[in-house]
Short mmCIF file of C-alpha atoms and ligand atoms in Angstrom, two decimals:
data_model
loop_
_atom_site.label_atom_id
_atom_site.label_comp_id
_atom_site.label_asym_id
_atom_site.label_seq_id
_atom_site.Cartn_x
_atom_site.Cartn_y
_atom_site.Cartn_z
CA MET I 1 26.37 -17.90 9.76
CA ALA I 2 26.77 -18.15 13.51
CA GLY I 3 23.19 -19.04 14.31
CA PRO I 4 20.18 -16.82 13.70
CA ARG I 5 20.61 -13.09 14.18
CA THR I 6 18.31 -11.01 16.33
CA SER I 7 17.05 -7.53 15.56
CA ILE I 8 18.15 -4.62 17.71
CA HIS I 9 14.70 -3.12 17.22
CA GLY I 10 12.81 -5.98 18.87
CA GLU I 11 10.52 -8.75 17.69
CA TRP I 12 6.79 -9.31 17.25
CA SER I 13 5.29 -11.09 20.22
CA SER I 14 3.85 -13.83 18.01
CA LYS I 15 3.23 -14.98 14.48
CA LEU I 16 -0.25 -13.50 14.69
CA ALA I 17 1.19 -10.13 15.63
CA PHE I 18 3.26 -10.18 12.46
CA VAL I 19 0.29 -11.14 10.32
CA LEU I 20 -1.72 -8.31 11.84
CA ALA I 21 1.04 -5.77 11.44
CA ALA I 22 1.80 -6.80 7.87
CA THR I 23 -1.92 -6.77 7.10
CA GLY I 24 -2.04 -3.34 8.72
CA SER I 25 0.69 -2.26 6.35
CA ALA I 26 -0.97 -3.79 3.31
CA VAL I 27 -4.55 -2.76 3.99
CA GLY I 28 -4.79 0.98 3.67
CA LEU I 29 -5.74 3.74 1.31
CA GLY I 30 -4.54 1.47 -1.47
CA ASN I 31 -7.50 -0.85 -0.95
CA ILE I 32 -10.29 1.50 -0.08
CA TRP I 33 -9.34 4.74 -1.82
CA LYS I 34 -7.10 3.76 -4.69
CA PHE I 35 -8.34 0.36 -5.82
CA PRO I 36 -11.88 1.56 -6.61
CA TYR I 37 -10.76 4.64 -8.50
CA VAL I 38 -8.04 2.99 -10.56
CA THR I 39 -10.49 0.19 -11.35
CA GLY I 40 -12.92 2.88 -12.46
CA GLN I 41 -10.32 4.58 -14.60
CA ASN I 42 -9.10 1.36 -16.17
CA GLY I 43 -12.39 -0.06 -17.30
CA GLY I 44 -13.45 -2.43 -14.50
CA GLY I 45 -13.57 -6.24 -14.76
CA ALA I 46 -10.56 -6.95 -16.93
CA PHE I 47 -8.40 -4.73 -14.74
CA VAL I 48 -9.62 -6.54 -11.62
CA LEU I 49 -8.85 -9.91 -13.16
CA ILE I 50 -5.32 -8.87 -14.12
CA TYR I 51 -4.86 -7.35 -10.69
CA VAL I 52 -5.81 -10.58 -8.93
CA ALA I 53 -3.54 -12.55 -11.25
CA CYS I 54 -0.67 -10.19 -10.42
CA VAL I 55 -1.30 -10.67 -6.71
CA LEU I 56 -1.19 -14.43 -7.06
CA ILE I 57 1.74 -14.99 -9.39
CA ILE I 58 3.90 -11.96 -8.64
CA GLY I 59 2.68 -10.57 -5.31
CA VAL I 60 2.64 -13.66 -3.11
CA PRO I 61 6.05 -14.98 -4.23
CA THR I 62 7.61 -11.54 -3.87
CA MET I 63 6.10 -11.13 -0.43
CA MET I 64 7.55 -14.46 0.67
CA ALA I 65 10.92 -13.39 -0.70
CA GLU I 66 10.79 -10.06 1.12
CA VAL I 67 9.82 -11.60 4.45
CA MET I 68 12.49 -14.24 4.00
CA LEU I 69 15.22 -11.68 3.32
CA GLY I 70 14.08 -9.53 6.21
CA ARG I 71 14.06 -12.34 8.72
CA ARG I 72 17.45 -13.55 7.62
CA GLY I 73 19.04 -10.09 7.71
CA ARG I 74 17.23 -8.77 10.80
CA GLN I 75 18.13 -5.15 10.05
CA SER I 76 16.83 -2.20 8.05
CA PRO I 77 16.49 -3.15 4.36
CA ILE I 78 19.68 -1.27 3.44
CA ASN I 79 21.79 -3.19 5.93
CA THR I 80 19.91 -6.42 5.43
CA MET I 81 20.65 -6.40 1.71
CA ARG I 82 24.27 -5.47 2.29
CA THR I 83 24.78 -8.16 4.94
CA LEU I 84 23.07 -10.90 2.98
CA ALA I 85 24.95 -10.01 -0.19
CA ALA I 86 28.26 -10.21 1.69
CA GLU I 87 27.24 -13.52 3.20
CA GLU I 88 26.53 -14.92 -0.23
CA GLY I 89 29.80 -13.52 -1.54
CA ARG I 90 28.13 -10.85 -3.66
CA SER I 91 28.55 -7.12 -4.15
CA PRO I 92 27.67 -4.80 -1.27
CA ARG I 93 25.99 -2.67 -3.89
CA TRP I 94 22.85 -4.70 -3.26
CA GLY I 95 22.43 -2.22 -0.42
CA TRP I 96 21.26 0.23 -3.09
CA LEU I 97 18.09 -1.76 -3.34
CA GLY I 98 17.45 -0.77 0.26
CA TRP I 99 18.16 2.86 -0.57
CA MET I 100 15.73 2.87 -3.43
CA GLY I 101 13.13 1.52 -1.03
CA VAL I 102 13.81 4.28 1.45
CA VAL I 103 13.40 6.92 -1.25
CA ALA I 104 10.20 5.27 -2.49
CA GLY I 105 8.95 5.20 1.09
CA PHE I 106 9.44 8.95 1.49
CA LEU I 107 7.80 9.73 -1.82
CA ILE I 108 4.80 7.50 -1.13
CA LEU I 109 4.37 8.69 2.43
CA SER I 110 4.44 12.32 1.27
CA PHE I 111 1.28 11.93 -0.78
CA TYR I 112 -0.20 9.20 1.39
CA SER I 113 -0.29 11.56 4.31
CA VAL I 114 -2.12 14.23 2.32
CA ILE I 115 -4.81 11.78 1.23
CA ALA I 116 -5.10 10.34 4.74
CA GLY I 117 -5.61 13.96 5.75
CA TRP I 118 -8.73 14.02 3.56
CA ALA I 119 -10.02 11.01 5.45
CA LEU I 120 -9.35 12.79 8.73
CA ALA I 121 -11.21 15.84 7.52
CA TYR I 122 -14.15 13.63 6.54
CA VAL I 123 -14.36 12.16 10.02
CA PHE I 124 -15.40 15.54 11.30
CA ARG I 125 -17.59 16.48 8.37
CA THR I 126 -19.52 13.23 8.66
CA ALA I 127 -19.77 13.40 12.43
CA ALA I 128 -21.22 16.90 12.22
CA GLY I 129 -24.04 15.51 10.07
CA LEU I 130 -22.96 17.56 7.07
CA PHE I 131 -24.01 14.84 4.66
CA ASP I 132 -27.52 14.23 6.00
CA GLY I 133 -29.69 13.82 2.92
CA ALA I 134 -26.79 14.82 0.68
CA THR I 135 -27.05 14.79 -3.10
CA ALA I 136 -24.25 13.97 -5.54
CA GLU I 137 -23.79 17.67 -6.36
CA PHE I 138 -23.46 18.50 -2.71
CA THR I 139 -20.81 15.89 -1.93
CA GLU I 140 -18.86 16.98 -5.00
CA GLN I 141 -19.00 20.54 -3.74
CA VAL I 142 -17.80 19.57 -0.26
CA PHE I 143 -14.91 17.62 -1.73
CA SER I 144 -13.86 20.39 -4.03
CA ASN I 145 -14.04 22.95 -1.20
CA LEU I 146 -11.59 20.81 0.73
CA ILE I 147 -9.00 20.09 -1.91
CA THR I 148 -8.89 23.57 -3.39
CA ASP I 149 -7.91 25.04 -0.04
CA PRO I 150 -4.16 24.50 0.54
CA GLU I 151 -4.41 25.71 4.11
CA LYS I 152 -6.86 23.00 5.10
CA LEU I 153 -4.90 20.33 3.29
CA ILE I 154 -1.67 21.35 4.96
CA ALA I 155 -3.30 21.33 8.37
CA TRP I 156 -4.69 17.79 7.95
CA HIS I 157 -1.47 16.57 6.36
CA THR I 158 0.46 17.89 9.34
CA ILE I 159 -1.84 16.27 11.86
CA PHE I 160 -1.71 12.90 10.14
CA LEU I 161 2.05 12.95 9.82
CA ILE I 162 2.46 13.80 13.49
CA MET I 163 0.18 10.90 14.42
CA THR I 164 2.30 8.60 12.28
CA MET I 165 5.63 9.76 13.61
CA ILE I 166 4.49 9.45 17.23
CA VAL I 167 3.87 5.73 16.77
CA VAL I 168 7.08 5.28 14.81
CA ALA I 169 9.03 7.08 17.50
CA ARG I 170 7.66 4.78 20.18
CA GLY I 171 8.64 1.64 18.37
CA VAL I 172 6.50 -0.56 16.27
CA ALA I 173 5.79 -3.52 18.47
CA ALA I 174 4.08 -1.92 21.46
CA GLY I 175 1.57 0.51 19.98
CA LEU I 176 0.98 -1.06 16.65
CA GLU I 177 0.29 -4.60 17.71
CA THR I 178 -2.56 -3.69 19.98
CA ALA I 179 -4.01 -1.18 17.58
CA VAL I 180 -4.23 -3.46 14.56
CA ARG I 181 -5.67 -6.30 16.59
CA PHE I 182 -8.93 -4.38 16.98
CA LEU I 183 -8.94 -2.08 14.04
CA MET I 184 -8.54 -4.51 11.19
CA PRO I 185 -11.54 -6.67 12.13
CA GLY I 186 -13.55 -3.50 12.75
CA LEU I 187 -12.82 -2.16 9.30
CA PHE I 188 -13.78 -5.47 7.78
CA VAL I 189 -17.15 -5.56 9.51
CA LEU I 190 -17.94 -1.98 8.55
CA LEU I 191 -17.11 -2.63 4.94
CA LEU I 192 -19.45 -5.60 4.95
CA LEU I 193 -22.15 -3.38 6.39
CA LEU I 194 -21.62 -0.94 3.55
CA VAL I 195 -21.87 -3.77 1.05
CA GLY I 196 -25.18 -4.61 2.70
CA TYR I 197 -26.33 -1.07 2.08
CA ALA I 198 -25.09 -1.13 -1.50
CA MET I 199 -26.98 -4.39 -2.04
CA ALA I 200 -30.21 -3.06 -0.66
CA GLU I 201 -30.15 0.45 -2.03
CA GLY I 202 -27.63 0.66 -4.86
CA GLU I 203 -27.40 -0.73 -8.36
CA PHE I 204 -25.76 -3.81 -6.93
CA LEU I 205 -25.82 -5.98 -10.03
CA GLN I 206 -24.42 -3.25 -12.20
CA GLY I 207 -21.63 -2.81 -9.67
CA VAL I 208 -20.87 -6.52 -9.63
CA ARG I 209 -20.84 -6.63 -13.39
CA PHE I 210 -18.54 -3.65 -13.59
CA LEU I 211 -16.10 -5.31 -11.18
CA PHE I 212 -16.21 -8.88 -12.37
CA GLU I 213 -17.27 -8.92 -16.01
CA PRO I 214 -14.05 -8.53 -17.95
CA ASP I 215 -14.16 -6.59 -21.18
CA PHE I 216 -10.85 -7.48 -22.73
CA SER I 217 -11.12 -4.80 -25.38
CA LYS I 218 -10.22 -2.38 -22.59
CA VAL I 219 -6.88 -4.05 -21.90
CA THR I 220 -3.83 -2.10 -23.02
CA PRO I 221 -0.21 -2.36 -21.86
CA GLN I 222 -0.93 0.70 -19.69
CA VAL I 223 -3.83 -1.10 -18.00
CA ILE I 224 -1.61 -4.08 -17.25
CA LEU I 225 1.08 -1.82 -15.84
CA MET I 226 -1.48 -0.09 -13.64
CA ALA I 227 -2.77 -3.44 -12.36
CA MET I 228 0.72 -4.66 -11.58
CA GLY I 229 1.65 -1.37 -9.91
CA GLN I 230 -1.53 -1.51 -7.87
CA ALA I 231 -0.68 -5.05 -6.74
CA PHE I 232 2.75 -3.93 -5.51
CA PHE I 233 1.34 -0.84 -3.86
CA SER I 234 -1.54 -2.59 -2.19
CA LEU I 235 0.62 -5.42 -0.84
CA SER I 236 3.27 -2.93 0.36
CA LEU I 237 5.88 -4.71 -1.76
CA GLY I 238 9.09 -3.59 -3.37
CA MET I 239 10.23 -0.92 -0.94
CA GLY I 240 11.25 -2.80 2.18
CA ALA I 241 8.21 -2.27 4.38
CA ILE I 242 7.42 -5.97 4.40
CA MET I 243 11.12 -6.75 4.61
CA ILE I 244 11.54 -4.79 7.81
CA TYR I 245 8.38 -6.25 9.29
CA GLY I 246 9.79 -9.64 8.38
CA SER I 247 12.94 -8.74 10.29
CA TYR I 248 10.85 -8.67 13.48
CA LEU I 249 9.26 -12.06 12.71
CA PRO I 250 9.88 -14.83 15.25
CA HIS I 251 11.97 -17.67 13.97
CA ASP I 252 9.44 -20.44 14.07
CA ALA I 253 6.72 -18.76 11.98
CA SER I 254 5.90 -20.13 8.54
CA ILE I 255 6.68 -17.53 5.92
CA ALA I 256 4.50 -19.10 3.26
CA ARG I 257 1.40 -19.30 5.42
CA THR I 258 1.74 -15.82 6.85
CA SER I 259 2.31 -14.33 3.38
CA PHE I 260 -0.82 -16.00 2.04
CA ALA I 261 -2.84 -14.73 4.96
CA VAL I 262 -1.67 -11.17 4.40
CA ALA I 263 -2.13 -11.17 0.63
CA GLY I 264 -5.51 -12.88 0.94
CA SER I 265 -6.96 -10.39 3.40
CA ASP I 266 -5.58 -7.48 1.44
CA THR I 267 -7.24 -8.63 -1.76
CA LEU I 268 -10.49 -9.41 0.00
CA VAL I 269 -10.66 -5.93 1.50
CA ALA I 270 -10.05 -4.31 -1.89
CA LEU I 271 -12.77 -6.37 -3.58
CA ILE I 272 -15.23 -5.69 -0.77
CA ALA I 273 -14.48 -1.98 -1.00
CA GLY I 274 -15.25 -2.16 -4.72
CA LEU I 275 -18.53 -3.96 -4.01
CA ALA I 276 -19.50 -1.28 -1.53
CA ILE I 277 -18.66 1.63 -3.77
CA PHE I 278 -19.64 0.89 -7.37
CA PRO I 279 -23.31 0.13 -6.74
CA ILE I 280 -23.57 3.57 -5.15
CA VAL I 281 -21.66 5.15 -8.02
CA PHE I 282 -24.16 3.75 -10.51
CA GLU I 283 -27.24 4.41 -8.37
CA PHE I 284 -26.44 8.11 -8.19
CA GLY I 285 -25.22 8.52 -11.74
CA LEU I 286 -21.66 9.29 -10.75
CA GLU I 287 -18.70 8.58 -12.98
CA PRO I 288 -16.64 5.46 -12.12
CA ASN I 289 -13.60 7.27 -13.48
CA ALA I 290 -13.94 10.29 -11.20
CA GLY I 291 -10.36 9.77 -9.99
CA PRO I 292 -8.91 10.26 -6.52
CA GLY I 293 -12.07 11.90 -5.21
CA LEU I 294 -14.24 8.85 -5.94
CA ILE I 295 -14.86 7.47 -2.45
CA PHE I 296 -15.09 10.93 -0.94
CA GLN I 297 -17.86 11.81 -3.34
CA THR I 298 -19.76 8.53 -3.34
CA LEU I 299 -19.77 7.12 0.16
CA PRO I 300 -21.07 10.28 1.85
CA ILE I 301 -24.17 10.02 -0.32
CA ALA I 302 -24.84 6.56 1.07
CA PHE I 303 -24.18 7.76 4.59
CA GLY I 304 -26.48 10.72 4.02
CA GLN I 305 -29.37 8.43 3.07
CA MET I 306 -29.05 5.46 5.39
CA PRO I 307 -30.49 5.36 8.89
CA GLY I 308 -27.75 6.10 11.40
CA GLY I 309 -25.60 7.27 8.49
CA ALA I 310 -23.79 9.98 10.41
CA PHE I 311 -22.73 7.39 12.95
CA PHE I 312 -21.65 4.70 10.51
CA GLY I 313 -20.07 7.25 8.23
CA THR I 314 -17.98 8.65 11.01
CA LEU I 315 -16.97 5.19 12.07
CA PHE I 316 -16.02 4.35 8.50
CA PHE I 317 -13.74 7.33 8.08
CA VAL I 318 -12.21 6.73 11.50
CA LEU I 319 -11.34 3.22 10.45
CA LEU I 320 -10.04 4.44 7.11
CA VAL I 321 -7.75 6.77 9.01
CA PHE I 322 -6.58 3.86 11.14
CA ALA I 323 -5.97 1.70 8.10
CA ALA I 324 -3.94 4.51 6.55
CA TRP I 325 -2.12 5.06 9.81
CA THR I 326 -0.92 1.47 10.12
CA SER I 327 0.30 1.63 6.52
CA ALA I 328 2.02 4.99 6.91
CA ILE I 329 4.00 3.68 9.85
CA SER I 330 5.42 0.90 7.73
CA LEU I 331 6.39 3.39 5.02
CA ALA I 332 8.59 5.28 7.46
CA GLU I 333 10.00 2.30 9.35
CA PRO I 334 12.85 1.32 6.94
CA ALA I 335 14.32 4.83 6.98
CA VAL I 336 13.93 5.22 10.73
CA ALA I 337 15.50 1.84 11.45
CA TRP I 338 18.45 2.74 9.24
CA LEU I 339 19.02 6.06 11.03
CA VAL I 340 19.01 4.21 14.33
CA GLU I 341 21.38 1.48 13.13
CA ASN I 342 23.90 3.53 11.22
CA ARG I 343 23.75 6.98 12.71
CA GLY I 344 23.09 5.96 16.27
CA HIS I 345 20.11 8.31 16.54
CA THR I 346 17.28 7.66 18.92
CA ARG I 347 14.00 6.60 17.35
CA VAL I 348 12.49 9.91 18.37
CA TYR I 349 15.14 11.93 16.57
CA ALA I 350 14.99 9.66 13.54
CA ALA I 351 11.22 10.04 13.38
CA VAL I 352 11.47 13.82 13.55
CA VAL I 353 13.97 13.89 10.70
CA CYS I 354 11.90 11.58 8.51
CA GLY I 355 8.70 13.41 9.38
CA SER I 356 10.16 16.77 8.41
CA VAL I 357 11.43 15.58 5.04
CA THR I 358 8.09 13.93 4.30
CA TRP I 359 6.14 16.99 5.36
CA LEU I 360 8.02 19.22 2.94
CA LEU I 361 7.65 16.77 0.08
CA GLY I 362 3.94 16.52 0.87
CA LEU I 363 3.43 20.18 0.03
CA GLY I 364 3.94 19.23 -3.62
CA THR I 365 0.89 16.97 -3.42
CA VAL I 366 -1.11 19.58 -1.51
CA PHE I 367 -0.49 22.16 -4.24
CA SER I 368 -1.25 19.69 -7.04
CA PHE I 369 -4.92 20.02 -6.17
CA ASN I 370 -5.01 23.81 -6.12
CA ILE I 371 -2.33 26.39 -6.88
CA TRP I 372 -0.26 24.05 -9.04
CA SER I 373 -3.15 22.17 -10.59
CA ASP I 374 -2.39 23.63 -14.01
CA TYR I 375 1.26 22.69 -14.05
CA ARG I 376 1.84 19.43 -15.85
CA LEU I 377 4.89 17.31 -16.47
CA PHE I 378 4.34 14.46 -18.94
CA GLY I 379 0.69 15.47 -18.75
CA LYS I 380 0.53 14.78 -15.03
CA THR I 381 0.29 16.88 -11.90
CA PHE I 382 2.99 16.54 -9.25
CA PHE I 383 0.78 14.17 -7.28
CA ASP I 384 -0.06 12.02 -10.31
CA LEU I 385 3.59 11.88 -11.21
CA LEU I 386 4.66 10.79 -7.72
CA ASP I 387 1.96 8.17 -7.60
CA TYR I 388 2.86 6.87 -11.07
CA LEU I 389 6.59 6.89 -10.47
CA THR I 390 6.38 5.03 -7.16
CA SER I 391 3.62 2.47 -7.78
CA ASN I 392 4.26 1.71 -11.40
CA ILE I 393 8.02 2.02 -11.59
CA MET I 394 9.91 2.05 -8.29
CA LEU I 395 7.94 -0.69 -6.51
CA PRO I 396 7.95 -3.11 -9.47
CA VAL I 397 11.67 -2.50 -10.03
CA GLY I 398 12.24 -3.13 -6.32
CA GLY I 399 10.16 -6.31 -6.51
CA PHE I 400 12.06 -7.43 -9.60
CA LEU I 401 15.41 -7.06 -7.83
CA ILE I 402 14.14 -8.74 -4.68
CA ALA I 403 12.99 -11.69 -6.78
CA ILE I 404 16.35 -11.83 -8.57
CA PHE I 405 18.18 -11.75 -5.26
CA ALA I 406 16.05 -14.44 -3.64
CA GLY I 407 15.83 -16.60 -6.75
CA TRP I 408 19.27 -16.27 -8.32
CA VAL I 409 21.77 -14.55 -6.07
CA MET I 410 21.23 -16.32 -2.78
CA ARG I 411 22.37 -19.89 -2.44
CA GLU I 412 19.44 -22.24 -2.46
CA ARG I 413 20.62 -23.71 0.80
CA SER I 414 20.29 -20.36 2.57
CA VAL I 415 16.88 -19.76 1.05
CA LYS I 416 15.56 -23.15 2.10
CA GLU I 417 16.97 -22.79 5.57
CA GLU I 418 15.21 -19.48 6.10
CA LEU I 419 11.91 -20.50 4.53
CA GLN I 420 12.00 -23.73 6.48
CA MET I 421 10.51 -25.55 3.53
CA ASP I 422 11.66 -28.91 2.25
CA ASP I 423 11.45 -29.92 -1.37
CA SER I 424 7.66 -29.81 -1.35
CA LEU I 425 5.51 -28.88 -4.31
CA GLY I 426 4.82 -25.54 -2.66
CA TYR I 427 8.49 -24.75 -2.41
CA ARG I 428 9.19 -25.71 -5.99
CA LEU I 429 6.28 -23.63 -7.20
CA TRP I 430 7.52 -20.64 -5.24
CA ARG I 431 11.02 -21.03 -6.56
CA PHE I 432 9.79 -21.26 -10.12
CA LEU I 433 7.62 -18.16 -9.72
CA VAL I 434 10.30 -16.10 -8.04
CA ARG I 435 13.05 -17.10 -10.48
CA TYR I 436 11.12 -16.84 -13.72
CA ILE I 437 7.63 -15.50 -13.54
CA THR I 438 8.12 -12.44 -11.34
CA PRO I 439 11.21 -11.04 -13.06
CA VAL I 440 10.06 -11.91 -16.56
CA GLY I 441 6.55 -10.67 -15.85
CA VAL I 442 7.73 -7.31 -14.55
CA ALA I 443 10.20 -6.94 -17.41
CA LEU I 444 7.61 -7.80 -20.04
CA VAL I 445 5.14 -5.30 -18.70
CA PHE I 446 7.81 -2.60 -18.74
CA LEU I 447 8.95 -3.44 -22.26
CA ASN I 448 5.42 -3.39 -23.58
CA VAL I 449 4.70 -0.02 -22.05
CA ILE I 450 7.95 1.45 -23.33
CA GLU I 451 7.12 0.22 -26.80
CA VAL I 452 3.79 1.96 -26.68
CA ILE I 453 5.31 5.23 -25.51
N1 LIG L 501 -0.17 -1.03 1.06
C1 LIG L 501 -0.52 0.29 1.48
C2 LIG L 501 -1.94 0.56 1.02
O1 LIG L 501 -2.51 -0.22 0.30
C3 LIG L 501 0.44 1.34 0.98
C4 LIG L 501 1.88 0.98 1.14
C5 LIG L 501 2.70 0.84 0.04
C6 LIG L 501 2.41 0.77 2.41
C7 LIG L 501 4.03 0.49 0.17
C8 LIG L 501 3.75 0.43 2.57
C9 LIG L 501 4.55 0.27 1.43
O2 LIG L 501 -2.49 1.54 1.35
#
């Protein structure tokens, strides 16, 4: 290679900017909306334990691999994979890995935007004081009024998608960097405040026990698959979002350290969200397995009862919207970057194209909660199916192939050069995990689930 490449799309201004942007991508609805409800549906403690294990032994190594590939290729994931494969004397068909990521990105963004739309809607409902003194029945009613009305859902979905595409169109570095710098710490502080409330007013111990006391009788192959899928989803792995962010990473930044920082904050935010939510769930006799509506039905009760609740509640949903926003941007970025590189489109045009496709796909999710709610395929609604297909299948398959590429296909010399790691213990551990544990782990989970089906 003739010296390090540079990206035509620009570069983060510093290592910290990358960490913030990648954390912005990782921390989103997956942590605050999805993690609590899938934990609730999968029995609590044992699921959490398996989830954390997946983050450590599959997530972190895969993240390092993705960042490494991105920084070496310096292009959209499709072109990065193609270029690197050629450089290593391998088939250009590795570019298909990038394509699968682009498709996964569209599918995820299509439902992500609808759910982020709920959060947007809740900003206004909370700000208007709707939840003052609210009971569990009332918050359930408010939630059901929202999701059974396709018109409202489409309106919020549209607004959120436009917000996302505006930032994407302007380029990631400028807008995003400044935004995440303030928003991520803000979200963190607010979550801690909510934990404080849950501690004082909720069934805190019951919540802690639910989250951290594993009951292994609840573990099935499905539960393990869900935990692994959640790890990929929450860390934004397996579809190229982290790869493209890595392609904007300055050359001197340590990939290992930045990956740990991102994975660590992501996991912390998910656990804190769980600690804020479950005590309230138990205090008000709600069901932990209420599904996607869980946080929208529980947190407003807390906001309705606490002093200054309308204010903190509004702030919370605003920050949730921001967290979702910074993730949504990263879901669209691989496709947009590819359109710019290969089709010569401007970012604005590329964003409009991607936004339109996503908007249309999103209607499927909108209707899953109302006019299509009775239609089932494999026992799932359109939304459930999309969510299952992307998190539990496409992302792990993507992660599997990324690990194979980084661990087996690339020459070790290239890998070491890009990671800038010598033969340290850390490097050897990473190499072992990425060559054996990640691929074998993902494969085993798949095989077990297939057997059960
Ligand atoms: N990690 C994001 C979240 O937890 C979702 C996401 C998945 C973003 C895949 C990008 C890629 O909300």
